[in-house]
Amino acid sequence: MPDPILNLKGVTKTFGGLTAVDDVSFSVQRGEIFGVAGPNGSGKSTLFNCITGIPFGPTGGEVTFKGVRIDGQRPHKIFRAGLARTFQKDAEFPDLSARETVALGGHYGASIRGSASNDATEKALDTVEFDNTRRDMKTADLSIYGKKQLMIASALVAAPDILMLDEPASGLTRPEIAALDALLLKVNQTGVTILIIEHVLGLLLSVSQRLLLLNNGAVLTEGLPEDVIRDPRVVEAYLGGAAA
Ligand code: ADP
Ligand code: MG
């Protein structure tokens, strides 16, 4: 029985003459892990920006979250409604400890979600399996994977309905990707819907229940991961992307 938590209809984002996201429509079902793939520059991050309003919403189309239109809403309202994202770049506050970084996310999001910020912070750090030493470490001193875990904890502290991840596997070793895979499945099993962007297909194929492929800002195809990667147009889009 379909139960869409997020619905996009004709979402478009233009920058001057460039159409970075071109008439994109899809639905994410409550509880699933939904993957978005595509070559570099295909509009994946811009699509996330359009959904979360950070730093901007779409120039056209509709985004509906839990039955409410959110395109055009302020980013903090969208976040507090239960839609949290991570970014491609590293965590923002190199001098703060891991615990302080997650607590900041908690102060931003927890007031409306009703959780006590300290408890929520510790719980989010438990989820990403940070021990006490790492909780007190400066963000700048964490490993690449540690920073990714911290970004995920900073999003989870607000108890989101949807966790959106922008290329979380980039820069990670194979064992770290396997650990990330297990972490995402664990988070999903607690009832969090996950929307994940990856340029590298391995992680996406292993965690996603459905996969959408973007090319030049538009939806090339969408379906079960095993069907999507066999689509000759997908092979062409990736190989056509030269160094990709
Ligand atoms: P991906 O995340 O798939 O690599 P992006 O969404 O970052 O792709 O970029 C899609 C296209 O939009 C690219 O051509 C990029 O140069 C362009 N673009 C992204 N952000 C901006 C911006 N703020 N201003 C102008 N062009 C942008
Ligand atoms: Mg990107």
Coordinates of N, CA and C and ligand atoms in Angstrom, one line a residue:
M1 N 0.9 -1.2 0.0 CA 0.0 0.0 0.0 C 0.9 1.2 0.0
P2 N 0.8 2.1 -1.1 CA 1.7 3.2 -1.1 C 1.3 4.2 0.0
D3 N 2.4 4.8 0.6 CA 2.2 5.8 1.7 C 3.2 6.8 1.5
P4 N 3.1 7.7 0.5 CA 4.2 8.7 0.3 C 4.3 9.7 1.4
I5 N 5.6 9.9 1.8 CA 5.9 10.9 2.8 C 6.4 12.1 2.2
L6 N 7.0 12.0 1.0 CA 7.5 13.1 0.2 C 7.1 13.0 -1.2
N7 N 6.6 14.0 -1.8 CA 6.2 14.0 -3.2 C 6.7 15.2 -3.9
L8 N 7.4 15.0 -5.0 CA 7.8 16.1 -5.9 C 7.1 16.1 -7.2
K9 N 6.6 17.2 -7.6 CA 5.9 17.3 -8.9 C 6.5 18.5 -9.7
G10 N 7.1 18.1 -10.8 CA 7.6 19.1 -11.7 C 8.6 20.1 -11.2
V11 N 9.4 19.6 -10.2 CA 10.4 20.5 -9.5 C 11.5 20.9 -10.5
T12 N 11.7 22.2 -10.5 CA 12.7 22.8 -11.5 C 13.5 23.9 -10.8
K13 N 14.8 23.9 -11.1 CA 15.6 25.0 -10.6 C 16.5 25.5 -11.7
T14 N 16.4 26.8 -12.0 CA 17.2 27.4 -13.0 C 18.2 28.4 -12.4
F15 N 19.4 28.4 -12.9 CA 20.4 29.4 -12.6 C 20.6 30.2 -13.9
G16 N 20.1 31.4 -14.0 CA 20.2 32.1 -15.3 C 19.7 31.2 -16.4
G17 N 20.6 30.9 -17.4 CA 20.2 30.1 -18.5 C 20.3 28.6 -18.3
L18 N 20.8 28.2 -17.1 CA 21.1 26.8 -16.9 C 19.9 26.2 -16.1
T19 N 19.4 25.1 -16.6 CA 18.3 24.3 -15.9 C 19.0 23.2 -15.1
A20 N 19.3 23.4 -13.8 CA 20.1 22.4 -13.0 C 19.2 21.2 -12.6
V21 N 17.9 21.5 -12.3 CA 16.9 20.5 -12.0 C 15.7 20.7 -13.0
D22 N 15.4 19.7 -13.7 CA 14.5 19.9 -14.9 C 13.2 19.1 -14.8
D23 N 12.2 19.6 -14.2 CA 10.8 19.0 -14.2 C 10.9 17.6 -13.6
V24 N 11.4 17.5 -12.3 CA 11.6 16.3 -11.6 C 10.4 15.9 -10.8
S25 N 9.8 14.7 -11.0 CA 8.7 14.2 -10.2 C 9.0 12.8 -9.7
F26 N 8.8 12.6 -8.4 CA 8.9 11.3 -7.8 C 8.3 11.3 -6.4
S27 N 8.0 10.1 -5.9 CA 7.5 10.0 -4.5 C 8.4 9.1 -3.7
V28 N 8.6 9.4 -2.4 CA 9.3 8.6 -1.5 C 8.3 8.0 -0.5
Q29 N 8.3 6.7 -0.4 CA 7.3 6.1 0.5 C 7.9 6.1 2.0
R30 N 6.9 6.2 2.9 CA 7.3 6.2 4.3 C 8.1 4.9 4.7
G31 N 9.2 5.1 5.3 CA 10.0 3.9 5.7 C 11.0 3.4 4.8
E32 N 11.0 3.8 3.5 CA 12.0 3.2 2.6 C 13.3 3.9 2.6
I33 N 14.3 3.3 1.9 CA 15.5 4.0 1.6 C 15.5 4.2 0.1
F34 N 15.5 5.4 -0.3 CA 15.3 5.8 -1.7 C 16.6 6.5 -2.2
G35 N 17.2 5.9 -3.2 CA 18.5 6.4 -3.7 C 18.4 7.3 -4.9
V36 N 19.2 8.3 -5.0 CA 19.3 9.2 -6.2 C 20.8 9.1 -6.7
A37 N 20.9 8.6 -7.9 CA 22.2 8.5 -8.6 C 22.3 9.4 -9.7
G38 N 23.5 9.6 -10.3 CA 23.7 10.4 -11.4 C 25.1 10.9 -11.5
P39 N 25.6 11.2 -12.8 CA 26.9 11.6 -12.9 C 27.2 13.0 -12.2
N40 N 28.4 13.3 -12.1 CA 28.7 14.7 -11.5 C 28.1 15.7 -12.3
G41 N 27.5 16.7 -11.6 CA 26.9 17.8 -12.3 C 25.5 17.5 -12.8
S42 N 24.9 16.4 -12.4 CA 23.6 16.0 -13.0 C 22.4 16.7 -12.2
G43 N 22.8 17.4 -11.1 CA 21.7 18.1 -10.4 C 21.3 17.5 -9.1
K44 N 22.1 16.5 -8.6 CA 21.7 15.8 -7.3 C 21.6 16.7 -6.1
S45 N 22.7 17.5 -5.9 CA 22.8 18.4 -4.7 C 21.7 19.5 -4.9
T46 N 21.6 20.0 -6.1 CA 20.6 21.0 -6.3 C 19.2 20.5 -6.0
L47 N 18.9 19.3 -6.3 CA 17.6 18.7 -6.0 C 17.4 18.7 -4.5
F48 N 18.5 18.3 -3.7 CA 18.4 18.3 -2.3 C 18.1 19.7 -1.8
N49 N 18.8 20.7 -2.4 CA 18.6 22.1 -2.0 C 17.1 22.5 -2.2
C50 N 16.5 22.1 -3.3 CA 15.1 22.4 -3.7 C 14.2 21.8 -2.6
I51 N 14.5 20.6 -2.1 CA 13.6 19.9 -1.1 C 13.7 20.6 0.2
T52 N 15.0 20.9 0.7 CA 15.2 21.4 2.0 C 15.1 22.9 2.1
G53 N 15.2 23.6 1.0 CA 15.2 25.1 1.0 C 16.6 25.6 1.4
I54 N 17.6 24.7 1.6 CA 18.9 25.2 2.0 C 19.8 25.1 0.8
P55 N 20.4 26.1 0.3 CA 20.1 27.5 0.6 C 18.9 28.1 -0.1
F56 N 18.3 27.4 -1.0 CA 17.2 27.9 -1.8 C 16.2 26.9 -2.1
G57 N 14.9 27.3 -2.4 CA 13.9 26.4 -2.9 C 13.9 26.3 -4.4
P58 N 12.9 25.6 -5.0 CA 12.8 25.4 -6.4 C 12.3 26.7 -7.1
T59 N 12.6 26.9 -8.4 CA 12.0 28.0 -9.1 C 10.7 27.6 -9.7
G60 N 10.4 26.3 -9.7 CA 9.1 25.8 -10.2 C 8.8 24.5 -9.6
G61 N 7.5 24.1 -9.7 CA 7.0 22.8 -9.2 C 6.6 22.8 -7.8
E62 N 6.3 21.6 -7.3 CA 5.7 21.5 -5.9 C 6.5 20.4 -5.1
V63 N 6.7 20.7 -3.9 CA 7.3 19.7 -2.9 C 6.3 19.6 -1.8
T64 N 5.8 18.3 -1.6 CA 4.9 18.1 -0.5 C 5.4 17.1 0.5
F65 N 5.5 17.5 1.8 CA 6.0 16.6 2.8 C 5.0 16.4 3.9
K66 N 4.7 15.1 4.1 CA 3.6 14.7 5.0 C 2.3 15.5 4.7
G67 N 2.0 15.6 3.4 CA 0.8 16.2 3.0 C 0.7 17.7 3.0
V68 N 1.8 18.3 3.3 CA 1.9 19.8 3.3 C 2.9 20.3 2.3
R69 N 2.5 21.4 1.6 CA 3.4 22.0 0.6 C 4.5 22.7 1.4
I70 N 5.8 22.3 1.0 CA 6.9 23.0 1.7 C 7.8 23.8 0.8
D71 N 7.6 23.8 -0.5 CA 8.4 24.6 -1.4 C 8.0 26.1 -1.1
G72 N 9.0 26.9 -0.9 CA 8.8 28.3 -0.5 C 8.8 28.5 1.0
Q73 N 8.7 27.4 1.8 CA 8.9 27.6 3.2 C 10.3 27.9 3.6
R74 N 10.5 28.5 4.8 CA 11.8 28.8 5.3 C 12.5 27.5 5.7
P75 N 13.8 27.4 5.4 CA 14.6 26.2 5.7 C 14.4 25.7 7.1
H76 N 14.4 26.6 8.1 CA 14.3 26.0 9.5 C 12.9 25.5 9.8
K77 N 11.9 26.0 9.1 CA 10.5 25.4 9.3 C 10.5 24.0 8.7
I78 N 11.1 23.8 7.5 CA 11.2 22.5 6.9 C 11.9 21.5 7.8
F79 N 13.1 22.0 8.3 CA 13.9 21.1 9.2 C 13.0 20.7 10.4
R80 N 12.4 21.7 11.0 CA 11.6 21.4 12.2 C 10.4 20.5 12.0
A81 N 9.9 20.6 10.7 CA 8.8 19.7 10.3 C 9.2 18.2 10.2
G82 N 10.6 18.0 10.2 CA 11.1 16.6 10.3 C 11.9 16.2 9.1
L83 N 12.5 17.1 8.4 CA 13.3 16.8 7.2 C 14.7 17.3 7.4
A84 N 15.7 16.4 7.7 CA 17.0 16.9 8.0 C 18.0 16.3 6.9
R85 N 19.0 17.1 6.6 CA 20.0 16.7 5.6 C 21.4 16.8 6.1
T86 N 22.3 16.1 5.4 CA 23.7 16.4 5.5 C 24.2 17.0 4.2
F87 N 25.5 17.5 4.3 CA 26.1 18.2 3.2 C 27.3 17.4 2.6
Q88 N 27.6 17.7 1.4 CA 28.8 17.0 0.8 C 30.1 17.5 1.5
K89 N 30.2 18.7 1.9 CA 31.4 19.2 2.6 C 31.5 18.7 4.0
D90 N 32.6 18.9 4.6 CA 32.9 18.5 6.0 C 32.0 19.3 7.0
A91 N 32.0 18.8 8.2 CA 31.3 19.5 9.3 C 31.8 20.9 9.5
E92 N 30.9 21.8 9.9 CA 31.2 23.2 9.8 C 32.0 23.8 11.0
F93 N 32.1 23.2 12.1 CA 32.6 23.8 13.3 C 33.8 23.1 13.8
P94 N 35.0 23.3 13.2 CA 36.2 22.5 13.5 C 36.6 22.6 15.0
D95 N 36.3 23.8 15.7 CA 36.8 23.9 17.1 C 35.8 23.4 18.1
L96 N 34.6 23.1 17.7 CA 33.7 22.5 18.7 C 33.9 21.0 18.8
S97 N 33.6 20.5 20.0 CA 33.7 19.1 20.2 C 32.5 18.4 19.5
A98 N 32.7 17.1 19.3 CA 31.6 16.3 18.6 C 30.3 16.5 19.3
R99 N 30.3 16.5 20.7 CA 29.1 16.6 21.5 C 28.5 18.0 21.3
E100 N 29.3 19.0 21.3 CA 28.8 20.4 21.1 C 28.2 20.6 19.7
T101 N 28.8 19.9 18.7 CA 28.3 20.1 17.4 C 26.9 19.5 17.3
V102 N 26.7 18.3 17.9 CA 25.4 17.6 17.8 C 24.4 18.4 18.6
A103 N 24.8 18.9 19.8 CA 23.9 19.7 20.6 C 23.4 20.9 19.9
L104 N 24.3 21.5 19.0 CA 23.8 22.7 18.3 C 22.7 22.3 17.4
G105 N 22.8 21.2 16.7 CA 21.7 20.7 15.9 C 20.4 20.5 16.7
G106 N 20.7 20.0 18.0 CA 19.5 19.8 18.9 C 18.8 21.1 19.3
H107 N 19.6 22.1 19.5 CA 19.0 23.4 19.9 C 18.1 23.9 18.8
Y108 N 18.6 23.7 17.6 CA 17.9 24.2 16.4 C 16.6 23.4 16.2
G109 N 16.7 22.1 16.4 CA 15.5 21.3 16.0 C 14.7 20.8 17.1
A110 N 15.2 20.7 18.3 CA 14.5 19.9 19.3 C 13.4 20.6 20.0
S111 N 13.4 22.0 19.9 CA 12.4 22.7 20.7 C 10.9 22.3 20.3
I112 N 10.8 22.0 19.0 CA 9.4 21.7 18.5 C 9.2 20.2 18.5
R113 N 10.3 19.4 18.4 CA 10.2 18.0 18.3 C 10.0 17.4 19.8
G114 N 10.2 18.2 20.8 CA 9.8 17.8 22.1 C 10.8 17.0 22.9
S115 N 12.0 16.8 22.3 CA 13.0 16.0 23.1 C 13.9 16.9 23.9
A116 N 14.3 16.4 25.0 CA 15.3 17.2 25.8 C 16.6 17.2 25.1
S117 N 17.2 18.3 24.9 CA 18.4 18.4 24.0 C 19.5 17.5 24.4
N118 N 19.8 17.5 25.8 CA 21.0 16.7 26.2 C 20.8 15.2 25.9
D119 N 19.6 14.7 26.3 CA 19.3 13.3 26.0 C 19.3 13.0 24.5
A120 N 18.8 13.9 23.7 CA 18.7 13.7 22.3 C 20.2 13.7 21.7
T121 N 21.0 14.5 22.3 CA 22.4 14.6 21.8 C 23.1 13.2 22.1
E122 N 23.0 12.8 23.3 CA 23.6 11.5 23.7 C 23.1 10.4 22.9
K123 N 21.8 10.4 22.7 CA 21.1 9.3 21.9 C 21.7 9.3 20.5
A124 N 21.8 10.5 19.9 CA 22.3 10.5 18.5 C 23.7 10.0 18.4
L125 N 24.5 10.4 19.4 CA 25.9 9.9 19.4 C 26.0 8.4 19.7
D126 N 25.0 7.9 20.5 CA 24.9 6.4 20.7 C 24.7 5.8 19.3
T127 N 23.8 6.3 18.6 CA 23.4 5.7 17.3 C 24.6 5.6 16.4
V128 N 25.4 6.6 16.3 CA 26.6 6.5 15.4 C 27.8 5.8 16.1
E129 N 27.5 5.3 17.3 CA 28.5 4.6 18.1 C 29.8 5.3 18.4
F130 N 29.6 6.6 18.8 CA 30.8 7.4 19.3 C 31.0 7.0 20.8
D131 N 32.3 6.7 21.1 CA 32.6 6.4 22.5 C 32.9 7.8 23.2
N132 N 33.1 7.8 24.5 CA 33.3 9.0 25.2 C 34.5 9.9 24.7
T133 N 35.6 9.2 24.3 CA 36.7 9.9 23.8 C 36.3 10.7 22.6
R134 N 35.7 10.1 21.7 CA 35.3 10.8 20.4 C 34.3 11.9 20.7
R135 N 33.4 11.7 21.7 CA 32.4 12.7 22.0 C 33.1 14.0 22.4
D136 N 34.2 13.9 23.1 CA 34.9 15.1 23.5 C 36.0 15.6 22.5
M137 N 36.2 14.9 21.5 CA 37.2 15.3 20.5 C 36.7 16.5 19.7
K138 N 37.7 17.4 19.3 CA 37.4 18.5 18.4 C 37.0 17.9 17.1
T139 N 36.0 18.5 16.4 CA 35.5 18.0 15.1 C 36.7 17.9 14.2
A140 N 37.6 18.9 14.2 CA 38.7 18.9 13.3 C 39.6 17.7 13.4
D141 N 39.6 17.1 14.6 CA 40.6 16.0 14.8 C 39.9 14.6 14.5
L142 N 38.7 14.6 14.1 CA 38.0 13.3 13.8 C 38.5 12.8 12.4
S143 N 38.4 11.5 12.2 CA 38.7 11.0 10.9 C 37.6 11.4 9.9
I144 N 37.9 11.1 8.6 CA 36.9 11.5 7.6 C 35.6 10.8 7.9
Y145 N 35.7 9.5 8.3 CA 34.4 8.7 8.6 C 33.8 9.3 9.9
G146 N 34.7 9.6 10.8 CA 34.1 10.2 12.1 C 33.3 11.5 11.8
K147 N 33.8 12.3 10.9 CA 33.1 13.5 10.5 C 31.8 13.2 9.9
K148 N 31.8 12.2 9.1 CA 30.5 11.8 8.4 C 29.5 11.3 9.5
Q149 N 30.0 10.5 10.4 CA 29.1 10.0 11.5 C 28.6 11.1 12.3
L150 N 29.4 12.1 12.5 CA 29.0 13.3 13.2 C 27.9 14.1 12.5
M151 N 28.1 14.2 11.2 CA 27.0 14.9 10.4 C 25.7 14.2 10.5
I152 N 25.8 12.8 10.5 CA 24.6 12.0 10.6 C 23.9 12.2 12.0
A153 N 24.8 12.2 13.0 CA 24.3 12.4 14.4 C 23.6 13.8 14.5
S154 N 24.2 14.8 13.9 CA 23.7 16.2 14.0 C 22.4 16.3 13.3
A155 N 22.1 15.5 12.3 CA 20.8 15.5 11.6 C 19.8 14.7 12.5
L156 N 20.3 13.5 13.0 CA 19.4 12.6 13.8 C 18.9 13.2 15.1
V157 N 19.7 14.2 15.6 CA 19.3 14.7 16.9 C 18.0 15.4 16.9
A158 N 17.6 15.9 15.7 CA 16.3 16.5 15.6 C 15.1 15.5 15.4
A159 N 15.4 14.2 15.5 CA 14.4 13.2 15.3 C 13.6 13.3 14.0
P160 N 14.3 13.4 12.9 CA 13.7 13.7 11.7 C 12.8 12.5 11.2
D161 N 11.8 12.8 10.4 CA 11.1 11.7 9.7 C 11.9 11.2 8.5
I162 N 12.6 12.2 7.8 CA 13.4 11.8 6.7 C 14.8 12.3 6.9
L163 N 15.8 11.4 6.7 CA 17.2 11.8 6.7 C 17.7 11.8 5.3
M164 N 18.2 13.0 4.9 CA 18.7 13.1 3.5 C 20.3 13.2 3.5
L165 N 20.9 12.4 2.8 CA 22.4 12.3 2.8 C 22.9 12.6 1.4
D166 N 23.9 13.5 1.4 CA 24.5 13.9 0.1 C 25.9 13.3 0.0
E167 N 26.0 12.3 -0.8 CA 27.3 11.6 -1.0 C 28.0 11.2 0.2
P168 N 27.4 10.5 1.2 CA 28.1 10.2 2.4 C 29.3 9.3 2.3
A169 N 29.3 8.5 1.2 CA 30.4 7.5 1.0 C 31.7 8.1 0.4
S170 N 31.6 9.4 -0.1 CA 32.8 9.9 -0.8 C 34.0 10.0 0.2
G171 N 35.2 9.6 -0.3 CA 36.4 9.7 0.6 C 36.5 8.5 1.5
L172 N 35.6 7.6 1.6 CA 35.7 6.5 2.6 C 36.4 5.3 2.0
T173 N 37.0 4.5 2.9 CA 37.6 3.2 2.5 C 36.4 2.2 2.4
R174 N 36.7 1.0 1.8 CA 35.7 0.0 1.7 C 35.2 -0.5 3.1
P175 N 36.0 -0.7 4.1 CA 35.5 -1.1 5.4 C 34.6 0.0 6.0
E176 N 35.0 1.3 5.8 CA 34.1 2.4 6.3 C 32.8 2.4 5.5
I177 N 32.8 2.2 4.2 CA 31.6 2.1 3.5 C 30.7 1.0 4.0
A178 N 31.3 -0.1 4.3 CA 30.5 -1.2 4.9 C 29.9 -0.8 6.2
A179 N 30.7 -0.1 7.1 CA 30.1 0.4 8.4 C 29.0 1.4 8.1
L180 N 29.2 2.3 7.2 CA 28.1 3.2 6.8 C 26.9 2.5 6.4
D181 N 27.0 1.5 5.6 CA 25.9 0.7 5.1 C 25.1 0.2 6.3
A182 N 25.8 -0.4 7.2 CA 25.2 -1.0 8.4 C 24.5 0.1 9.2
L183 N 25.2 1.2 9.4 CA 24.6 2.4 10.1 C 23.3 2.8 9.5
L184 N 23.3 3.0 8.2 CA 22.1 3.5 7.5 C 20.9 2.5 7.7
L185 N 21.2 1.2 7.6 CA 20.2 0.2 7.7 C 19.6 0.2 9.2
K186 N 20.5 0.4 10.1 CA 20.1 0.5 11.5 C 19.2 1.7 11.8
V187 N 19.6 2.9 11.2 CA 18.8 4.1 11.4 C 17.4 3.9 10.7
N188 N 17.4 3.3 9.5 CA 16.2 3.0 8.8 C 15.3 2.1 9.6
Q189 N 15.8 1.1 10.3 CA 15.0 0.2 11.1 C 14.4 0.9 12.3
T190 N 14.9 2.0 12.7 CA 14.2 2.8 13.8 C 13.0 3.6 13.2
G191 N 12.7 3.5 11.9 CA 11.6 4.1 11.3 C 11.9 5.4 10.6
V192 N 13.2 5.7 10.4 CA 13.5 6.9 9.7 C 13.6 6.6 8.2
T193 N 12.9 7.4 7.4 CA 12.9 7.2 5.9 C 14.3 7.9 5.5
I194 N 14.9 7.3 4.5 CA 16.2 7.8 4.1 C 16.2 8.1 2.6
L195 N 16.7 9.3 2.3 CA 16.9 9.7 0.9 C 18.4 9.9 0.7
I196 N 19.0 9.2 -0.2 CA 20.4 9.2 -0.3 C 20.9 9.4 -1.7
I197 N 21.8 10.4 -1.8 CA 22.5 10.7 -3.1 C 23.8 10.0 -3.1
E198 N 24.2 9.3 -4.2 CA 25.6 8.9 -4.3 C 26.0 8.9 -5.8
H199 N 27.2 9.3 -6.0 CA 27.8 9.3 -7.4 C 28.3 7.8 -7.6
V200 N 28.9 7.3 -6.5 CA 29.4 5.9 -6.6 C 28.2 5.0 -6.3
L201 N 28.0 4.0 -7.2 CA 26.8 3.2 -7.1 C 26.8 2.1 -6.1
G202 N 28.0 1.6 -5.6 CA 28.0 0.5 -4.7 C 27.1 0.6 -3.5
L203 N 27.3 1.6 -2.7 CA 26.5 1.8 -1.5 C 25.0 1.9 -1.8
L204 N 24.7 2.6 -2.9 CA 23.3 2.8 -3.3 C 22.6 1.5 -3.6
L205 N 23.4 0.7 -4.4 CA 22.8 -0.6 -4.8 C 22.5 -1.5 -3.6
S206 N 23.4 -1.4 -2.6 CA 23.2 -2.3 -1.4 C 22.2 -1.8 -0.5
V207 N 22.0 -0.5 -0.3 CA 21.0 -0.1 0.7 C 19.6 0.4 0.1
S208 N 19.6 0.8 -1.1 CA 18.3 1.4 -1.6 C 17.3 0.4 -2.0
Q209 N 16.0 0.7 -1.6 CA 14.9 -0.2 -2.1 C 14.5 0.3 -3.5
R210 N 14.6 1.6 -3.8 CA 14.3 2.1 -5.1 C 15.4 3.1 -5.4
L211 N 15.6 3.2 -6.8 CA 16.6 4.1 -7.2 C 16.1 5.0 -8.4
L212 N 16.5 6.3 -8.3 CA 16.2 7.2 -9.4 C 17.5 7.7 -10.0
L213 N 17.6 7.8 -11.3 CA 18.8 8.2 -11.9 C 18.5 9.6 -12.6
L214 N 19.3 10.6 -12.2 CA 19.3 11.9 -12.8 C 20.3 12.0 -13.9
N215 N 20.0 12.7 -15.0 CA 21.0 13.0 -16.0 C 20.6 14.4 -16.5
N216 N 21.6 15.3 -16.6 CA 21.4 16.7 -17.0 C 20.1 17.3 -16.3
G217 N 20.0 17.0 -15.0 CA 18.9 17.6 -14.2 C 17.6 16.9 -14.3
A218 N 17.4 16.0 -15.3 CA 16.1 15.3 -15.5 C 16.1 13.9 -15.1
V219 N 15.0 13.3 -14.8 CA 14.9 11.9 -14.4 C 15.1 11.0 -15.7
L220 N 16.1 10.2 -15.6 CA 16.4 9.3 -16.8 C 15.6 8.1 -16.6
T221 N 15.6 7.5 -15.4 CA 14.8 6.3 -15.1 C 14.6 6.2 -13.6
E222 N 13.7 5.3 -13.2 CA 13.4 5.1 -11.7 C 12.9 3.7 -11.6
G223 N 13.3 3.0 -10.5 CA 12.7 1.7 -10.3 C 13.5 0.9 -9.3
L224 N 13.4 -0.5 -9.4 CA 14.2 -1.3 -8.5 C 15.7 -1.1 -8.9
P225 N 16.6 -1.1 -8.0 CA 18.0 -0.8 -8.3 C 18.6 -1.8 -9.4
E226 N 18.2 -3.1 -9.3 CA 18.8 -4.0 -10.2 C 18.3 -3.8 -11.6
D227 N 17.1 -3.2 -11.8 CA 16.6 -2.9 -13.1 C 17.2 -1.6 -13.6
V228 N 17.4 -0.6 -12.7 CA 17.9 0.7 -13.1 C 19.3 0.5 -13.7
I229 N 20.2 -0.3 -13.0 CA 21.6 -0.3 -13.4 C 21.7 -1.2 -14.7
R230 N 20.7 -2.0 -15.1 CA 20.8 -2.7 -16.3 C 20.3 -1.9 -17.5
D231 N 19.7 -0.8 -17.2 CA 19.1 0.1 -18.3 C 20.3 0.6 -19.1
P232 N 20.3 0.3 -20.4 CA 21.4 0.8 -21.3 C 21.6 2.3 -21.2
R233 N 20.5 3.1 -21.0 CA 20.7 4.5 -21.0 C 21.5 5.0 -19.7
V234 N 21.4 4.2 -18.7 CA 22.1 4.5 -17.4 C 23.6 4.2 -17.7
V235 N 23.9 3.1 -18.3 CA 25.3 2.8 -18.6 C 25.9 3.9 -19.5
E236 N 25.1 4.3 -20.5 CA 25.5 5.4 -21.4 C 25.8 6.7 -20.6
A237 N 24.8 7.1 -19.7 CA 25.0 8.3 -18.9 C 26.3 8.3 -18.1
Y238 N 26.6 7.1 -17.5 CA 27.8 7.1 -16.7 C 29.0 7.0 -17.5
L239 N 29.0 6.2 -18.6 CA 30.2 6.1 -19.4 C 30.4 7.4 -20.2
G240 N 29.3 8.0 -20.6 CA 29.3 9.3 -21.3 C 29.9 10.4 -20.5
G241 N 29.9 10.2 -19.1 CA 30.4 11.2 -18.2 C 31.9 11.2 -18.1
A242 N 32.6 10.6 -19.1 CA 34.0 10.5 -19.3 C 34.7 10.0 -18.0
A243 N 35.4 10.8 -17.2 CA 36.2 10.3 -16.1 C 35.3 9.7 -15.0
A244 N 34.0 9.9 -15.0 CA 33.1 9.4 -13.9 C 33.2 7.9 -13.7
Ligands
ADP1 P1 25.6 17.1 -8.6 O1 25.3 17.3 -7.2 O2 24.8 16.1 -9.3 O3 27.1 16.9 -8.9 P2 24.9 19.9 -8.7 O4 23.5 19.9 -8.3 O5 25.9 20.3 -7.8 O6 25.2 18.5 -9.4 O7 25.0 20.8 -10.0 C1 24.1 20.7 -11.1 C2 24.4 21.9 -12.1 O8 24.0 23.1 -11.5 C3 25.9 22.0 -12.4 O9 26.0 22.4 -13.8 C4 26.3 23.1 -11.5 O10 27.4 23.8 -12.1 C5 25.1 24.0 -11.4 N1 25.0 24.7 -10.2 C6 24.8 24.2 -8.9 N2 24.7 25.1 -8.0 C7 24.8 26.3 -8.6 C8 24.7 27.7 -8.2 N3 24.6 28.0 -6.9 N4 24.8 28.7 -9.2 C9 25.0 28.3 -10.5 N5 25.0 27.1 -11.0 C10 24.9 26.1 -10.0
MG2 MG 26.5 17.1 -5.5

